[in-house]
CSV table of C-alpha atoms and ligand atoms in Angstrom, one decimal:
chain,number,residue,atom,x,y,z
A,17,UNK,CA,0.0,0.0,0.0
A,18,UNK,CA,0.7,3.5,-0.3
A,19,UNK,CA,2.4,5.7,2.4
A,20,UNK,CA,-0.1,8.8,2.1
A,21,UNK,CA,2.1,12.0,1.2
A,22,UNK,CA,0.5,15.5,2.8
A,23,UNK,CA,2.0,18.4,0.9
A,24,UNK,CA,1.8,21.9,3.0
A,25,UNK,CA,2.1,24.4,-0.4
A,26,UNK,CA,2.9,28.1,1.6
A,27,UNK,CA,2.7,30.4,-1.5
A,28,UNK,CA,3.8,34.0,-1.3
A,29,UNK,CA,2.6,34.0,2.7
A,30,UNK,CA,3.8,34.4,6.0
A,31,UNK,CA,6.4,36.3,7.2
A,32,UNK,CA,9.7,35.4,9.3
A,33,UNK,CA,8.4,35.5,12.5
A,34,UNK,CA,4.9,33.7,11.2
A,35,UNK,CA,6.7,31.3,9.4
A,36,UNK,CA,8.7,29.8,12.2
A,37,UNK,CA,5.2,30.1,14.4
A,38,UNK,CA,3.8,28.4,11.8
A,39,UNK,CA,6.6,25.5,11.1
A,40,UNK,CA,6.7,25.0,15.2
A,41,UNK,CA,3.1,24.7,15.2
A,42,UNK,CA,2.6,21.9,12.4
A,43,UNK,CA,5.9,20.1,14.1
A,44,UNK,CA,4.0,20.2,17.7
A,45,UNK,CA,0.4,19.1,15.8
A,46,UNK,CA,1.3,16.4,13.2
A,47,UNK,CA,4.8,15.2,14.9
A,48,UNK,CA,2.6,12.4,17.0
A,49,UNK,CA,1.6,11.1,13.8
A,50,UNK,CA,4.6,9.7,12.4
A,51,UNK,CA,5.2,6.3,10.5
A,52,UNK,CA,1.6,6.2,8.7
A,53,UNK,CA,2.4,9.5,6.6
A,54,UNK,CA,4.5,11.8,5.1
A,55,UNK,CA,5.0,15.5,5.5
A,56,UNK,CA,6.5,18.2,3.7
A,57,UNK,CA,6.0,21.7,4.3
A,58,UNK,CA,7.1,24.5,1.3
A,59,UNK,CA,7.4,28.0,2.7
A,60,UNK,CA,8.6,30.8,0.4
A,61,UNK,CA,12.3,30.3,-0.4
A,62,UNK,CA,14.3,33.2,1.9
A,63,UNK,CA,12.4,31.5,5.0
A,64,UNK,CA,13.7,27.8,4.5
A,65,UNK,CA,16.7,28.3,6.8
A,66,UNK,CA,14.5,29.6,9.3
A,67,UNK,CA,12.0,26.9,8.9
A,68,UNK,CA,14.5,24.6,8.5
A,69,UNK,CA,15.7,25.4,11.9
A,70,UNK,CA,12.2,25.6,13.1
A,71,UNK,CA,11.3,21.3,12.3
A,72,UNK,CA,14.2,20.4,14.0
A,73,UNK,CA,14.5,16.5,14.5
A,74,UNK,CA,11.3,16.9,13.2
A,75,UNK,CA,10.2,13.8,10.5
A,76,UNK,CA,8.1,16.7,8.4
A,77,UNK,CA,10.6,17.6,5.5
A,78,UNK,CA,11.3,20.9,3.8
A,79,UNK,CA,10.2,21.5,0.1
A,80,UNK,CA,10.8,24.4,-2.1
A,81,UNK,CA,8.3,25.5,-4.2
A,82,UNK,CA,10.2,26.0,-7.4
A,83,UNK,CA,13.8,25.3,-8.8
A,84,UNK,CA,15.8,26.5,-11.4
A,85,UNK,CA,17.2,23.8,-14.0
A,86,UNK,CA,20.4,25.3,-14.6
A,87,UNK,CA,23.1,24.7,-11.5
A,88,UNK,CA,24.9,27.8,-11.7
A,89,UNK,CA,25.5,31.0,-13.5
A,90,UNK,CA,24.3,34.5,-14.6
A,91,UNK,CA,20.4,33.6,-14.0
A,92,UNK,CA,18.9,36.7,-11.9
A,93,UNK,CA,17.0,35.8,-9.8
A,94,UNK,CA,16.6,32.3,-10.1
A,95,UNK,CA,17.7,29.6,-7.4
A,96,UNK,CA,19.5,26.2,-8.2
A,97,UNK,CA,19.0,22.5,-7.0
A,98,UNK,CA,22.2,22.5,-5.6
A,99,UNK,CA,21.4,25.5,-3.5
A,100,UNK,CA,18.3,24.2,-2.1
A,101,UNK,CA,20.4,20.6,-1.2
A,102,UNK,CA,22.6,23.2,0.3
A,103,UNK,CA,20.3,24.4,3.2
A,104,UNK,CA,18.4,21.1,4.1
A,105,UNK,CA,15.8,21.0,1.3
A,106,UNK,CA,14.4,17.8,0.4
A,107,UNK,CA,11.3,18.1,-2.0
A,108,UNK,CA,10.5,21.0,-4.3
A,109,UNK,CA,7.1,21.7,-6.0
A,110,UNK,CA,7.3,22.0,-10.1
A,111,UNK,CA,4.9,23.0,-12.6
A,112,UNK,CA,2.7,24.4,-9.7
A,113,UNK,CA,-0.4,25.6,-12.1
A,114,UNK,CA,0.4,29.6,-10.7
A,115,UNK,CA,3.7,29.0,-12.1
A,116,UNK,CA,2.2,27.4,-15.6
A,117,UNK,CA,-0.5,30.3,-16.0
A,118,UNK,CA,0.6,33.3,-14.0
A,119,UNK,CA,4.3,32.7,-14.6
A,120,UNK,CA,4.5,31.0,-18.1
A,121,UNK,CA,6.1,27.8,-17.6
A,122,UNK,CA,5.8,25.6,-20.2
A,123,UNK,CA,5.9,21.7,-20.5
A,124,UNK,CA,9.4,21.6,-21.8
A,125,UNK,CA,10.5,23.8,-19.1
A,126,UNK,CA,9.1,21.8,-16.6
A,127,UNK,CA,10.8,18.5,-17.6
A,128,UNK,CA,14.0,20.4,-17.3
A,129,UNK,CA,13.4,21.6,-13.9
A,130,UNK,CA,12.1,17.9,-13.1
A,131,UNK,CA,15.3,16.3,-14.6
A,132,UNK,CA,17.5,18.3,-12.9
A,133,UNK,CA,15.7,18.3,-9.6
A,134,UNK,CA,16.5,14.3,-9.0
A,135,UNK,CA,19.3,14.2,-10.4
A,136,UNK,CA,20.5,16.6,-8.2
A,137,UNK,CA,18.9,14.3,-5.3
A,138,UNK,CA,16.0,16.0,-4.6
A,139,UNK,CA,12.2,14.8,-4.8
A,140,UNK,CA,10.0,16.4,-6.7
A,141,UNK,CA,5.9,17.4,-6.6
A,142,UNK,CA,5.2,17.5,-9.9
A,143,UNK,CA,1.9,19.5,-10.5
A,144,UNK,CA,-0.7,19.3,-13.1
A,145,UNK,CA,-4.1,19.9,-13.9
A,146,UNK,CA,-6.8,21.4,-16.6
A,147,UNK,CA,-8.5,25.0,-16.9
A,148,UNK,CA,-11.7,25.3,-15.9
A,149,UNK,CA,-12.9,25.6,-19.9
A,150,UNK,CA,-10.8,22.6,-20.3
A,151,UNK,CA,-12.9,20.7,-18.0
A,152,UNK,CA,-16.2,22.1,-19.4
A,153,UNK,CA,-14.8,21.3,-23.2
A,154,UNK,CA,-14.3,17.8,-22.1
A,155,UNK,CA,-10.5,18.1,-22.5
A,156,UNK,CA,-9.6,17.1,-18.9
A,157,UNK,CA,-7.9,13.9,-19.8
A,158,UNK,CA,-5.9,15.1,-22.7
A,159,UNK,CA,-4.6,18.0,-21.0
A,160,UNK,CA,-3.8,15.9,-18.5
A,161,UNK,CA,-2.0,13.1,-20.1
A,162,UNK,CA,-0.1,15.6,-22.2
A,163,UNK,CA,1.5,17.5,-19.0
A,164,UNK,CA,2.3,14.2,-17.5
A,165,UNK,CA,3.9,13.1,-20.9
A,166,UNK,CA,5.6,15.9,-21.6
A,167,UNK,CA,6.6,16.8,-18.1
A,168,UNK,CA,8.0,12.9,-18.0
A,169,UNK,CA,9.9,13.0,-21.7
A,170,UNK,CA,13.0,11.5,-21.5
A,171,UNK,CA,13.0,10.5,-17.6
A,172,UNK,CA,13.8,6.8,-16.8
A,173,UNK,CA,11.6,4.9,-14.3
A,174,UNK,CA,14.6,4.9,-12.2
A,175,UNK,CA,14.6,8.9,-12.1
A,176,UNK,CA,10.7,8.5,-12.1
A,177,UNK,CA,10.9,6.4,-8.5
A,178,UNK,CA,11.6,10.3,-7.2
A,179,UNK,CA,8.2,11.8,-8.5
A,180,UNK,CA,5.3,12.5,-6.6
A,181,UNK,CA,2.7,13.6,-9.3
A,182,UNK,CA,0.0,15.9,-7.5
A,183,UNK,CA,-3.1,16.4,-9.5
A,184,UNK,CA,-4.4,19.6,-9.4
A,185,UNK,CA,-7.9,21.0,-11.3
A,186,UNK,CA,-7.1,24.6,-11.8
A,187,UNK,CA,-10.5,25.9,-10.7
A,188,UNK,CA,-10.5,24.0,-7.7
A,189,UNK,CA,-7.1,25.9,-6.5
A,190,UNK,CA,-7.8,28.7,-3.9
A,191,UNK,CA,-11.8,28.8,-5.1
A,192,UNK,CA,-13.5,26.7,-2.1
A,193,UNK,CA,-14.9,24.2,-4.9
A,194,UNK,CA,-13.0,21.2,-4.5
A,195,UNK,CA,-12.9,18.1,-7.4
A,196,UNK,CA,-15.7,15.7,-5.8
A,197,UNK,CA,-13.7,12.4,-4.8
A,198,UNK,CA,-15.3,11.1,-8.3
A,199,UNK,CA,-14.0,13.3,-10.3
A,200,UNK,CA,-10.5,13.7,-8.2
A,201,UNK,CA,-10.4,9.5,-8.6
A,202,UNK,CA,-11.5,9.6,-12.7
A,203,UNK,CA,-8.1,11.8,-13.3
A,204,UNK,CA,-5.9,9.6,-10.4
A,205,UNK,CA,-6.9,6.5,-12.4
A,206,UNK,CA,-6.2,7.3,-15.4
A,207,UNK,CA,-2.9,9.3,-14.7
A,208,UNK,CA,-1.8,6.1,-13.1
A,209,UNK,CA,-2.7,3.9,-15.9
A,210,UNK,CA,-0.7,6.5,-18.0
A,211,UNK,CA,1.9,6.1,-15.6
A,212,UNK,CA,1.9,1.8,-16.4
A,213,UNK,CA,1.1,2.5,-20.3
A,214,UNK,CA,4.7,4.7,-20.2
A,215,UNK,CA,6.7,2.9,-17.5
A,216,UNK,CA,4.9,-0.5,-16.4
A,217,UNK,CA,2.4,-1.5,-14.0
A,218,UNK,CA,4.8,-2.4,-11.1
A,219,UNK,CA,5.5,1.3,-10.7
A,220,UNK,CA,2.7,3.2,-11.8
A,221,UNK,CA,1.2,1.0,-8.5
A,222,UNK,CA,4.0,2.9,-6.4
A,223,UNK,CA,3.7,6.2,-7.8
A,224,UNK,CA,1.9,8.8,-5.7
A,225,UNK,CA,-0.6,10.6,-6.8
A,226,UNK,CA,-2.0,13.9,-4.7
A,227,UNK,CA,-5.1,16.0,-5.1
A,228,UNK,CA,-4.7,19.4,-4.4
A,229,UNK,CA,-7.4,22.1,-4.9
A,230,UNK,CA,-9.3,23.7,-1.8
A,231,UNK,CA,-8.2,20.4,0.0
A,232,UNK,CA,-9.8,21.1,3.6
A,233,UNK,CA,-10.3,19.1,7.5
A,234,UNK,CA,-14.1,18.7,6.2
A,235,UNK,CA,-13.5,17.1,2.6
A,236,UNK,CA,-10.3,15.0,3.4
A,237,UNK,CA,-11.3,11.9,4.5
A,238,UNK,CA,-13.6,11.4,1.5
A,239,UNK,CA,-10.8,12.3,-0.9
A,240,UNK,CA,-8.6,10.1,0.1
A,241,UNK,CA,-10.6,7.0,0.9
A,242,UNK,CA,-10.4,7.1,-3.5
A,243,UNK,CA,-8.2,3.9,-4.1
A,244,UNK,CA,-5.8,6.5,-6.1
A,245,UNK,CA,-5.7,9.4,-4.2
A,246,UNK,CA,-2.1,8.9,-1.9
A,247,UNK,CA,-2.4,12.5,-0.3
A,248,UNK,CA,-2.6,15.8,-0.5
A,249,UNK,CA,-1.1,19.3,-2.1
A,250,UNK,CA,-2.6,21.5,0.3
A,251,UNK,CA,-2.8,25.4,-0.2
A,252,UNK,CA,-5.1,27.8,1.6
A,253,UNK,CA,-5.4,25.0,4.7
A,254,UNK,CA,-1.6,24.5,5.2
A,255,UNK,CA,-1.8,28.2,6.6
A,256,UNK,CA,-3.2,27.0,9.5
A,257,UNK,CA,-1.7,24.4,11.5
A,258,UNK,CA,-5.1,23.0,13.3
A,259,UNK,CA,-6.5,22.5,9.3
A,260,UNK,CA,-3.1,21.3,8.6
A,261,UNK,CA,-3.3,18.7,11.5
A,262,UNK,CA,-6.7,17.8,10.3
A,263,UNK,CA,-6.0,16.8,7.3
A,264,UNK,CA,-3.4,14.6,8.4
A,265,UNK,CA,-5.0,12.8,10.8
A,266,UNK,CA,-7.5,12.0,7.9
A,267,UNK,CA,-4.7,10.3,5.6
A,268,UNK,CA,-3.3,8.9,9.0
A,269,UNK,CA,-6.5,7.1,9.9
A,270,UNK,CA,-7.6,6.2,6.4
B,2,LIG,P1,-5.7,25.6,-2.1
B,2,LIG,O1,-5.6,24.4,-1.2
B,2,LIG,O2,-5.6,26.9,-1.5
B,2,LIG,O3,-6.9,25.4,-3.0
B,2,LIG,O4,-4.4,25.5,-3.1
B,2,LIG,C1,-4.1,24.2,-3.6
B,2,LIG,C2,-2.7,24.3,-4.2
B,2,LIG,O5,-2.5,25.0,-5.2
B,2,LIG,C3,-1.6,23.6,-3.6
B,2,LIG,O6,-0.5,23.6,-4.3
C-alpha cells in the first residue's frame, strides 16, 4: 500500500516570525503522527533556513516551491537544485499551475526543472491539472495526459521512482470548490494507468498521486478513501496548522 504524502504548499505568505510560528506549530500538531504518513511543508524560499531550523529533528521535511534547471550562473533571480540541497531541502514543487499560467512555464520547461531536480537528489511534486474551460470542453484527460507526458519525456523509471505527481484541477485551486472524490479519482486512475502504459504496472502502482485544490479538515477523509488518491497538495489550509493537522490525521487514519 501507499504511504499517504501531505503536501503543505505556503505560496507568497507568511512572514519570518509567522513562518517559524507556523513551522513549530505543524511540528507540535502532526509530529505524533509519524510512520503512517509523510509531511512536507514549502514556505517561500528566503524562510527555508529559518524553517528549516524551526522542524528540527522533526520527521516533516522541507520542500521548495520552485527550482531552477540550470546549476549555476548568470540567471537573476533564479535559485538552483544544488542550493536548495545546500540548506536542508528535500522536496520542491514544479509546474505548480500559478507558475504554468501566471508565470508561463511551459511543459518543456518543466521537464528540465524535473530532470534536474533528481538528479540533483531531490524529490520532486510535480503538478498538473486542466483549466476550468478545459474541464467544461471535455479536455480534462488530454490535458492531463499531455503534462504528464511531456513533463515525464526522457526520464527513466529509475529517475521516475523520485516523482510524486499531484493532481491539481485549476478551478478547484484557492476557489473553495474542491474536485468531488469522483472526479479527483477519474483523473488519479487514469494518470496512473498513464503512468503503467509509459513505464509499467509495477511502478505506476508505487507512484503517488496527490489531489490538491481547496483540500480542507471537512473534505479530506472522502478524498482520500479514493483507491488513487495517496495525499494531498494542500494550499489555503496549510496556513493553518489545526486545518493542517486535520488533514493529516484524515490520511493517517484512512
Ligand atoms: P488551495 O488548497 O488553497 O486550493 O491550493 C491548492 C494548491 O495550489 C496547492 O499547491
Amino acid at each position: 500500500m501507499r504511504k499517504p504524502f501531505i503536501g503543505g504548499n505556503w505560496k507568497m505568505n507568511t512572514d519570518s516570525k509567522s513562518a517559524v510560528e507556523l513551522a513549530k506549530s505543524v511540528v507540535q500538531k502532526c509530529g505524533p503522527m509519524p510512520g503512517k504518513v509523510d509531511i512536507c511543508i514549502c514556505p517561500p524560499f528566503v524562510y527555508l533556513p529559518a524553517v528549516k531550523n524551526a522542524l528540527g529533528s522533526s520527521n516533516i521535511s522541507l520542500g521548495a516551491q520552485d527550482v531552477y534547471f540550470e546549476s549555476k550562473g548568470a540567471f537573476t533571480g533564479e535559485i538552483s537544485c544544488q542550493m536548495l540541497k545546500d540548506i536542508g531541502c528535500k522536496d520542491v514543487i514544479i509546474g505548480h499551475s500559478e507558475r504554468r499560467h501566471v508565470l508561463g512555464e511551459t511543459d518543456e520547461l518543466i521537464n528540465k526543472k524535473l530532470l534536474a531536480a533528481i538528479d540533483a537528489g531531490l524529490l520532486p511534486i510535480f503538478c498538473v491539472g486542466e483549466l476550468l474551460e478545459q474541464r467544461k470542453a471535455g479536455k480534462t484527460e488530454q490535458i492531463v495526459k499531455e503534462q504528464v507526458q511531456k513533463g515525464l519525456k526522457g526520464i527513466t523509471v529509475e529517475k521516475a521512482k523520485a516523482v510524486t505527481i499531484a493532481y491539481e484541477p485549476v478551478w478547484a485551486i484557492g476557489t473553495g470548490i474542491n474536485a468531488s472524490p469522483q472526479q479527483a479519482q477519474e483523473v488519479h486512475l487514469m494518470i496512473r494507468q498513464l503512468i503503467a502504459a509509459m513505464y509499467n504496472k509495477d511502478f505506476a502502482g508505487q507512484i503517488r498521486i496527490q489531489y490538491g485544490g481547496s483540500v480542507k479538515p471537512d473534505n479530506a477523509a472522502e478524498l482520500i478513501a479514493q483507491a488513487d488518491v495517496d495525499g494531498f497538495l494542500v494550499g489555503g489550509a496549510s496556513l493553518k496548522a489545526d486545518d493542517f493537522a486535520a488533514i493529516v490525521k484524515a490520511a493517517a487514519e484512512r
